[in-house]
Phi, psi and omega in degrees: 000131182283142171265100183281130180264325187204146176220138183213140174282141171285165183302331178294341182069009177249352181231141185240137176251132178239148172245136189226159181283355175277018176078009185233164166247145179228143179253124182240148169283123182294333180280317184257339182083003182287133181275120183268333180199149178239123177258111184246142181170334177287152181254005175209183185305140174269124188262330185204162175208157176224139182265128181271119180046249185275354178107012179288331178231157173222153175248139179230151175235145186223161174296345180276018181054043177227154173237131182235145174252125186246144169262115182292323185294333178251357182054036180239150177277128182253352178199146177218138182231130173278137177235167175274119181081178181294133175268107191273339181205167175214159177205153179237156173296150180299340177280354180106198186262000000 
């Protein structure tokens, strides 16, 4: 069983993003529960995530002291930033990223 740290709906309200202690983010169909993508790249628990605007990209923070920007369509990290200590949360301005 995954230890889920954070869950958020995409703007469509039909897709859910979860951040987990298994070092991954997962994208689920809210209706069926089917996992459509797994985003891997953190080296420790993923503590929080933010969906950027309409959901093409997401940001994640982790216990591994990193903040990552992801392309959801390819499930790849497109940028990574190191921070001091565990990055426990993230937030975006209402206008997006």
